[in-house]
CSV table of N, CA and C in Angstrom, one decimal:
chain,number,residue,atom,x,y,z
T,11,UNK,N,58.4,-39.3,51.1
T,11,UNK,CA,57.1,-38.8,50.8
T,11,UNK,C,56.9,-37.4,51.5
T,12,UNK,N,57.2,-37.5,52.6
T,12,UNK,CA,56.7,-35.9,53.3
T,12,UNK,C,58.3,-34.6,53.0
T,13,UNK,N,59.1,-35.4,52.6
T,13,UNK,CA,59.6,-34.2,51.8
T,13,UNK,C,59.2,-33.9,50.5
T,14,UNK,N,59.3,-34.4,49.8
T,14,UNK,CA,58.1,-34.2,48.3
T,14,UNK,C,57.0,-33.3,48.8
T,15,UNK,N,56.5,-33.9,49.7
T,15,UNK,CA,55.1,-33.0,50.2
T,15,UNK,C,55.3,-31.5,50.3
T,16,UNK,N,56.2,-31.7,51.3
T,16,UNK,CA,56.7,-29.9,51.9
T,16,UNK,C,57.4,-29.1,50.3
T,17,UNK,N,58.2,-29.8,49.7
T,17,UNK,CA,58.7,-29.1,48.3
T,17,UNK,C,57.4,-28.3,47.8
T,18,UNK,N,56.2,-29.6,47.7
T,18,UNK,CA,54.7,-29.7,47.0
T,18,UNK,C,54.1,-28.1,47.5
T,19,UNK,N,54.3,-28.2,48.5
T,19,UNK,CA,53.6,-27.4,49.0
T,19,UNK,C,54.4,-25.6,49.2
T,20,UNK,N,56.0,-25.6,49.3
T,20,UNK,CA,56.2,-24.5,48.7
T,20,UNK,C,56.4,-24.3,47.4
T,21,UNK,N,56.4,-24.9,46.4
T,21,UNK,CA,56.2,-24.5,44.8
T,21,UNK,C,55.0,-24.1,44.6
T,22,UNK,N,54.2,-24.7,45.4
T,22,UNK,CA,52.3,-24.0,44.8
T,22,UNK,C,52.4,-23.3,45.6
T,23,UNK,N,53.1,-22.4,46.8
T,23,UNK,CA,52.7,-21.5,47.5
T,23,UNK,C,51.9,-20.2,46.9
T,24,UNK,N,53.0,-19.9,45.8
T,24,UNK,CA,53.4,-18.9,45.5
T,24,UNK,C,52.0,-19.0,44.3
T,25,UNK,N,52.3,-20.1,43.6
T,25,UNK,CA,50.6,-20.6,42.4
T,25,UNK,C,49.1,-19.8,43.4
T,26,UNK,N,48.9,-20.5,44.0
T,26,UNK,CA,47.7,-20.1,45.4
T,26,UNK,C,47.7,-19.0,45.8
T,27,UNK,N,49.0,-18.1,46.3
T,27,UNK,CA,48.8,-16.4,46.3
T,27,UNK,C,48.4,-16.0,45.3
T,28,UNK,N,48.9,-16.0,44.3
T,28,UNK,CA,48.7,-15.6,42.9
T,28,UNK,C,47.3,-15.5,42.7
T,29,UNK,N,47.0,-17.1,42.7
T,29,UNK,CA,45.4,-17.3,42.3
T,29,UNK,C,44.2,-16.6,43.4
T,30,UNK,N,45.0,-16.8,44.8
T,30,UNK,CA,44.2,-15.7,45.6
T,30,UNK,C,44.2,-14.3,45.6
T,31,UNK,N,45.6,-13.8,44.4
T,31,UNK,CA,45.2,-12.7,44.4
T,31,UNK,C,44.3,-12.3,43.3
T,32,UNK,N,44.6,-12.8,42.4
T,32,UNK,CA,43.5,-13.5,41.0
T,32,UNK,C,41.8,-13.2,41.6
T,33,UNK,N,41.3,-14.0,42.3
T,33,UNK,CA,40.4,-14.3,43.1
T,33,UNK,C,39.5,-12.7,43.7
T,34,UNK,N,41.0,-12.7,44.8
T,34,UNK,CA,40.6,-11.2,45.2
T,34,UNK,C,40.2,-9.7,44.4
T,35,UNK,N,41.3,-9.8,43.8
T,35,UNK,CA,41.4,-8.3,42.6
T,35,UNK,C,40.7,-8.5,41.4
T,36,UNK,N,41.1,-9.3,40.5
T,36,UNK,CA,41.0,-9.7,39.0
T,36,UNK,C,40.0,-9.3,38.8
T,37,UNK,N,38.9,-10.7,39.7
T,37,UNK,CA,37.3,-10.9,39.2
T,37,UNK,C,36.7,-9.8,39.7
T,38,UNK,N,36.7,-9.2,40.5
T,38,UNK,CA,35.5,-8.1,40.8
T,38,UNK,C,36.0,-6.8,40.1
T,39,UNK,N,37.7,-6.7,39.5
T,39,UNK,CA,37.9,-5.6,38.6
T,39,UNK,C,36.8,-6.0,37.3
T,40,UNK,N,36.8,-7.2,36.6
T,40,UNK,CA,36.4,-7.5,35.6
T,40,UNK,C,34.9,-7.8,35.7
T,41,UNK,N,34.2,-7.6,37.0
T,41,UNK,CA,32.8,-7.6,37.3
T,41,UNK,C,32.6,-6.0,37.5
T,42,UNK,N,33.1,-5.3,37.7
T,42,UNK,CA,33.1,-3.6,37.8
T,42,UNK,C,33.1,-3.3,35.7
T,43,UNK,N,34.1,-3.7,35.8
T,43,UNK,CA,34.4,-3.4,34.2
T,43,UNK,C,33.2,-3.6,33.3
T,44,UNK,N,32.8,-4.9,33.2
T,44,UNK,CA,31.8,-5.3,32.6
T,44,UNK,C,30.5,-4.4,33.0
T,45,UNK,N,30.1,-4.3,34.3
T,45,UNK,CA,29.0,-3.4,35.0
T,45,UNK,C,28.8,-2.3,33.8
T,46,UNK,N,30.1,-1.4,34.2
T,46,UNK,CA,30.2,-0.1,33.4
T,46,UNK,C,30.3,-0.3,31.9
T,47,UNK,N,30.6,-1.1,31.1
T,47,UNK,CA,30.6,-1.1,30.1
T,47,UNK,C,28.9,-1.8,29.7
T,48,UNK,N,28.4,-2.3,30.5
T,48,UNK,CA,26.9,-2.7,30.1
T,48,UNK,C,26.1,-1.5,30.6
T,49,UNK,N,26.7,-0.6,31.1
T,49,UNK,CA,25.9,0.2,31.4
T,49,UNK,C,25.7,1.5,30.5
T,50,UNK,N,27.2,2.2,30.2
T,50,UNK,CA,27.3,2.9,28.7
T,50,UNK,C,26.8,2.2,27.6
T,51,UNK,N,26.5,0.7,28.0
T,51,UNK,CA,26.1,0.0,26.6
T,51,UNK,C,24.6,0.4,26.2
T,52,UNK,N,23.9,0.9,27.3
T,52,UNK,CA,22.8,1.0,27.6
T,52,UNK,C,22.5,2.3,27.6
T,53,UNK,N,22.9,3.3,27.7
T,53,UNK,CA,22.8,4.6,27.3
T,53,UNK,C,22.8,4.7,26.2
T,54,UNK,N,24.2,4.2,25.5
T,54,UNK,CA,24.2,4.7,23.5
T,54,UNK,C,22.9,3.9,23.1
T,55,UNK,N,22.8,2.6,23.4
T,55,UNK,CA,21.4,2.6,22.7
T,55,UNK,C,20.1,3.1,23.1
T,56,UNK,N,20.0,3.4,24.3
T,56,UNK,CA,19.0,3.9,24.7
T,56,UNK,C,19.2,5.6,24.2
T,57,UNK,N,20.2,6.0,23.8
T,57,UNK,CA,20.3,7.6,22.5
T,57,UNK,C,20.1,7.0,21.4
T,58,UNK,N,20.8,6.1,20.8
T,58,UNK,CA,20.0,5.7,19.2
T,58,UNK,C,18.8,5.4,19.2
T,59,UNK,N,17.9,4.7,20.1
T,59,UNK,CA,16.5,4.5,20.0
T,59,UNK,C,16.0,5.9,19.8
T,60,UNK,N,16.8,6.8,20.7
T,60,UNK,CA,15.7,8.2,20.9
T,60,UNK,C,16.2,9.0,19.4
T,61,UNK,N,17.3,8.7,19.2
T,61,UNK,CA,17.2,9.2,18.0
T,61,UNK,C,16.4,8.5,16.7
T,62,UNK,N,16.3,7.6,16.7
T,62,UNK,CA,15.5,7.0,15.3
T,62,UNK,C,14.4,7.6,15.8
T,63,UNK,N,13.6,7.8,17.2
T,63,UNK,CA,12.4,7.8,17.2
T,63,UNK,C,12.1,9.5,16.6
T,64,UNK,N,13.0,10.1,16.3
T,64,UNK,CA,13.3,11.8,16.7
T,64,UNK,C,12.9,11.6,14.8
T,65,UNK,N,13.7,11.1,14.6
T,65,UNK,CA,14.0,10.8,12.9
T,65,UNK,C,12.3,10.3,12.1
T,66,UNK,N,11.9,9.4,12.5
T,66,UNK,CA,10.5,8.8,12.4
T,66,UNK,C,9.5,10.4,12.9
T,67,UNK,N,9.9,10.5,13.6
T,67,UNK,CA,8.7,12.0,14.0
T,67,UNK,C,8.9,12.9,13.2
T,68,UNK,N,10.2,13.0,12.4
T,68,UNK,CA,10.2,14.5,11.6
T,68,UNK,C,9.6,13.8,10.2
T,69,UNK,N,10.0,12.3,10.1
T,69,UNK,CA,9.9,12.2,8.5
T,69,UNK,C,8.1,12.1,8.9
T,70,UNK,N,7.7,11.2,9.9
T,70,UNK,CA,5.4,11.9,9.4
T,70,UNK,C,5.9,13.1,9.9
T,71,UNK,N,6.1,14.3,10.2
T,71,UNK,CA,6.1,15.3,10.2
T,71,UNK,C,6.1,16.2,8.9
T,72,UNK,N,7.0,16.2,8.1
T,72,UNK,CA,7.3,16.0,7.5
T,72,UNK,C,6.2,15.3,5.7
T,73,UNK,N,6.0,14.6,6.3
T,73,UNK,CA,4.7,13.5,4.9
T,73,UNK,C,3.9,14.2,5.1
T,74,UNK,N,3.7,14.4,6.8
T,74,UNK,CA,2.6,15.4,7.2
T,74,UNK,C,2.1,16.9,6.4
T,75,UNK,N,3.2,17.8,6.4
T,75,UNK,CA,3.1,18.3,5.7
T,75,UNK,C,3.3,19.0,4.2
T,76,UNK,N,4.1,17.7,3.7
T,76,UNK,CA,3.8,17.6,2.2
T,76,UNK,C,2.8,17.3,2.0
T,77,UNK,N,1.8,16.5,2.3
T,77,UNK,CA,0.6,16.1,2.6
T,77,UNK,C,-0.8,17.3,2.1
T,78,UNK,N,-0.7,18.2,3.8
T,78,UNK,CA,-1.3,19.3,3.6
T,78,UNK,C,-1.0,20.3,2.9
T,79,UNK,N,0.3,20.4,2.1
T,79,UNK,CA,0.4,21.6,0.9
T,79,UNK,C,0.2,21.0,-0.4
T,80,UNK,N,-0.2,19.8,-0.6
T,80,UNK,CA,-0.5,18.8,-1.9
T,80,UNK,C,-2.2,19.0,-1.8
T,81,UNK,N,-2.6,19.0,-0.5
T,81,UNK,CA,-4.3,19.1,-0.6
T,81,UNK,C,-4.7,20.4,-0.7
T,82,UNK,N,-4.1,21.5,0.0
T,82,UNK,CA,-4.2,23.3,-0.2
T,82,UNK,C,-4.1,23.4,-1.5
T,83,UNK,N,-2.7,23.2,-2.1
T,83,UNK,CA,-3.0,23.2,-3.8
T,83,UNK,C,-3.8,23.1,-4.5
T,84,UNK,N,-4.7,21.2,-4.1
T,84,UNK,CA,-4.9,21.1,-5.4
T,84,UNK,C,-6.7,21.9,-4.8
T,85,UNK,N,-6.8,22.1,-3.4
T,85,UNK,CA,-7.9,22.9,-3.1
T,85,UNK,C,-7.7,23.9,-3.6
T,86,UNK,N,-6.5,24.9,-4.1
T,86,UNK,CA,-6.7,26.1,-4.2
T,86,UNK,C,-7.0,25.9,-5.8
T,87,UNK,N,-6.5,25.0,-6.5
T,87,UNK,CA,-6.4,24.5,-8.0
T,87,UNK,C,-8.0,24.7,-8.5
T,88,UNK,N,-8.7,23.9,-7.8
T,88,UNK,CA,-10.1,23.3,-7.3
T,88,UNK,C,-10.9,24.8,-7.5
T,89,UNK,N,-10.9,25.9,-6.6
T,89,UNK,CA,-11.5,26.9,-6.4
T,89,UNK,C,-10.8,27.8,-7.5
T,90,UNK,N,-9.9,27.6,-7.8
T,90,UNK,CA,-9.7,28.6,-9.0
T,90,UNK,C,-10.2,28.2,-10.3
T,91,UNK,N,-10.4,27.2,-10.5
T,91,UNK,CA,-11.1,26.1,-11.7
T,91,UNK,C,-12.5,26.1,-11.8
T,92,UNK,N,-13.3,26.2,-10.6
T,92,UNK,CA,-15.1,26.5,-10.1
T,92,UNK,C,-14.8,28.2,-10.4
T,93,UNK,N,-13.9,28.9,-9.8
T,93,UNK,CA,-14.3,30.1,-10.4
T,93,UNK,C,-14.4,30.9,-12.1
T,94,UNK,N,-13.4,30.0,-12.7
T,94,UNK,CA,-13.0,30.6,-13.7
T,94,UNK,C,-14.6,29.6,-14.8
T,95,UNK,N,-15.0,28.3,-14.0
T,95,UNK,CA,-16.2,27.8,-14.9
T,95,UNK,C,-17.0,28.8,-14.5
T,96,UNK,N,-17.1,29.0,-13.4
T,96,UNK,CA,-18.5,30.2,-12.7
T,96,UNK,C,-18.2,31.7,-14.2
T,97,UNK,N,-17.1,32.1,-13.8
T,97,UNK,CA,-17.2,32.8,-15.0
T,97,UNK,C,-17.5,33.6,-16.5
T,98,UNK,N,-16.9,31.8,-16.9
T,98,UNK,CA,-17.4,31.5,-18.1
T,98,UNK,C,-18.7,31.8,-18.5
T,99,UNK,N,-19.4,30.6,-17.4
T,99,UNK,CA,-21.1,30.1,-17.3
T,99,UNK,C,-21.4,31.3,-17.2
T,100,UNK,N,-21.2,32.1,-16.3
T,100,UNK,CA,-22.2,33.9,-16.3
T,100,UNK,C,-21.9,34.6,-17.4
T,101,UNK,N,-20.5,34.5,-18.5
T,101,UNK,CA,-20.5,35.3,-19.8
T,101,UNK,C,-21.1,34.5,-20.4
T,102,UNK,N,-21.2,33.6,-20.7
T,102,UNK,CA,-22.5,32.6,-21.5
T,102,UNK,C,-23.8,33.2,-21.6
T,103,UNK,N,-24.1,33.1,-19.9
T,103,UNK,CA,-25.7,33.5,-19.6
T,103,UNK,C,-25.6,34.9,-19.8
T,104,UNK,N,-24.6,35.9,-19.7
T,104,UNK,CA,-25.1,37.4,-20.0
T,104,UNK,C,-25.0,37.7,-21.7
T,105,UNK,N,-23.5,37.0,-22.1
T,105,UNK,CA,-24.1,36.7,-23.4
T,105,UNK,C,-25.8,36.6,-23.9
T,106,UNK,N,-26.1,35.3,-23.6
T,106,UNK,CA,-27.9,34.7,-24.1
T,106,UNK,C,-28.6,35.7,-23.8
T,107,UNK,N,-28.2,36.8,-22.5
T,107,UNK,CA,-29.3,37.5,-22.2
T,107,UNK,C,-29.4,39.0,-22.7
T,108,UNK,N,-28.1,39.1,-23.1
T,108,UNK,CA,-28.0,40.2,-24.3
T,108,UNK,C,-28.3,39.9,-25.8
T,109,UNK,N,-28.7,39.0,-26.4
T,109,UNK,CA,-29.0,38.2,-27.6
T,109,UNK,C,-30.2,38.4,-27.4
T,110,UNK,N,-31.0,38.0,-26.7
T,110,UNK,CA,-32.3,38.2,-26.1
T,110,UNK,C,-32.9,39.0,-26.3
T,111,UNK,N,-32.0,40.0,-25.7
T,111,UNK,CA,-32.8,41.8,-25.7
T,111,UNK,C,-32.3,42.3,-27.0
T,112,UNK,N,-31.6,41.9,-27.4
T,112,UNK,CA,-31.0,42.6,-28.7
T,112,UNK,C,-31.6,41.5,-30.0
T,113,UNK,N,-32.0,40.8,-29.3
T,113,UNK,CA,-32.9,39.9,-30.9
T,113,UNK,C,-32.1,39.5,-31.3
T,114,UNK,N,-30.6,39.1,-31.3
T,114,UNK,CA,-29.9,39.1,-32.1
T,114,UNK,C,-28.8,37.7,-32.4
């Protein structure tokens, strides 16, 4: 039995370095690794957020002012339409008021 043991125990010697170097190096490379990659992970989306929000700001930007050259228009549409009745309505009335004086 205690030579089985000692065999036992130099065949796993070498298992147990391993695993202690496992232990030592591996996990905290692969805790570094992960760190940094959750952390770039965290930048690109924290730039895609800023970008959609960049995107969203130009498009109401944007509605924004299709918006106000759809209301200027139909404002300017509006005042050229009141002027041209205003027009009319006064060659009407100077018409009636030349009929008037002219009897006619």
């Amino acid at each position: 039995f205690a030579k089985s043991g000692l065999e036992f125990i130099e065949e796993a010697a070498p298992v147990i370095a391993d695993m202690n170097n496992f232990l030592a190096h591996a996990i905290p490379d692969t805790r570094k690794t992960i760190r940094t990659y959750l952390d770039v992970k965290y930048i690109f989306l924290s730039f895609c957020l800023k970008v959609q929000m960049l995107d969203e700001e130009e498009a109401e930007h944007t509605a924004a002012v299709a918006w106000s050259r759809r209301l200027a228009s139909l404002e300017g549409r509006d005042t050229f339409e009141a002027a041209a009745a205003a027009a009319k309505s006064s060659n009407t009335v100077i018409r009636s008021i030349k009929e008037t004086i002219t009897g006619g």
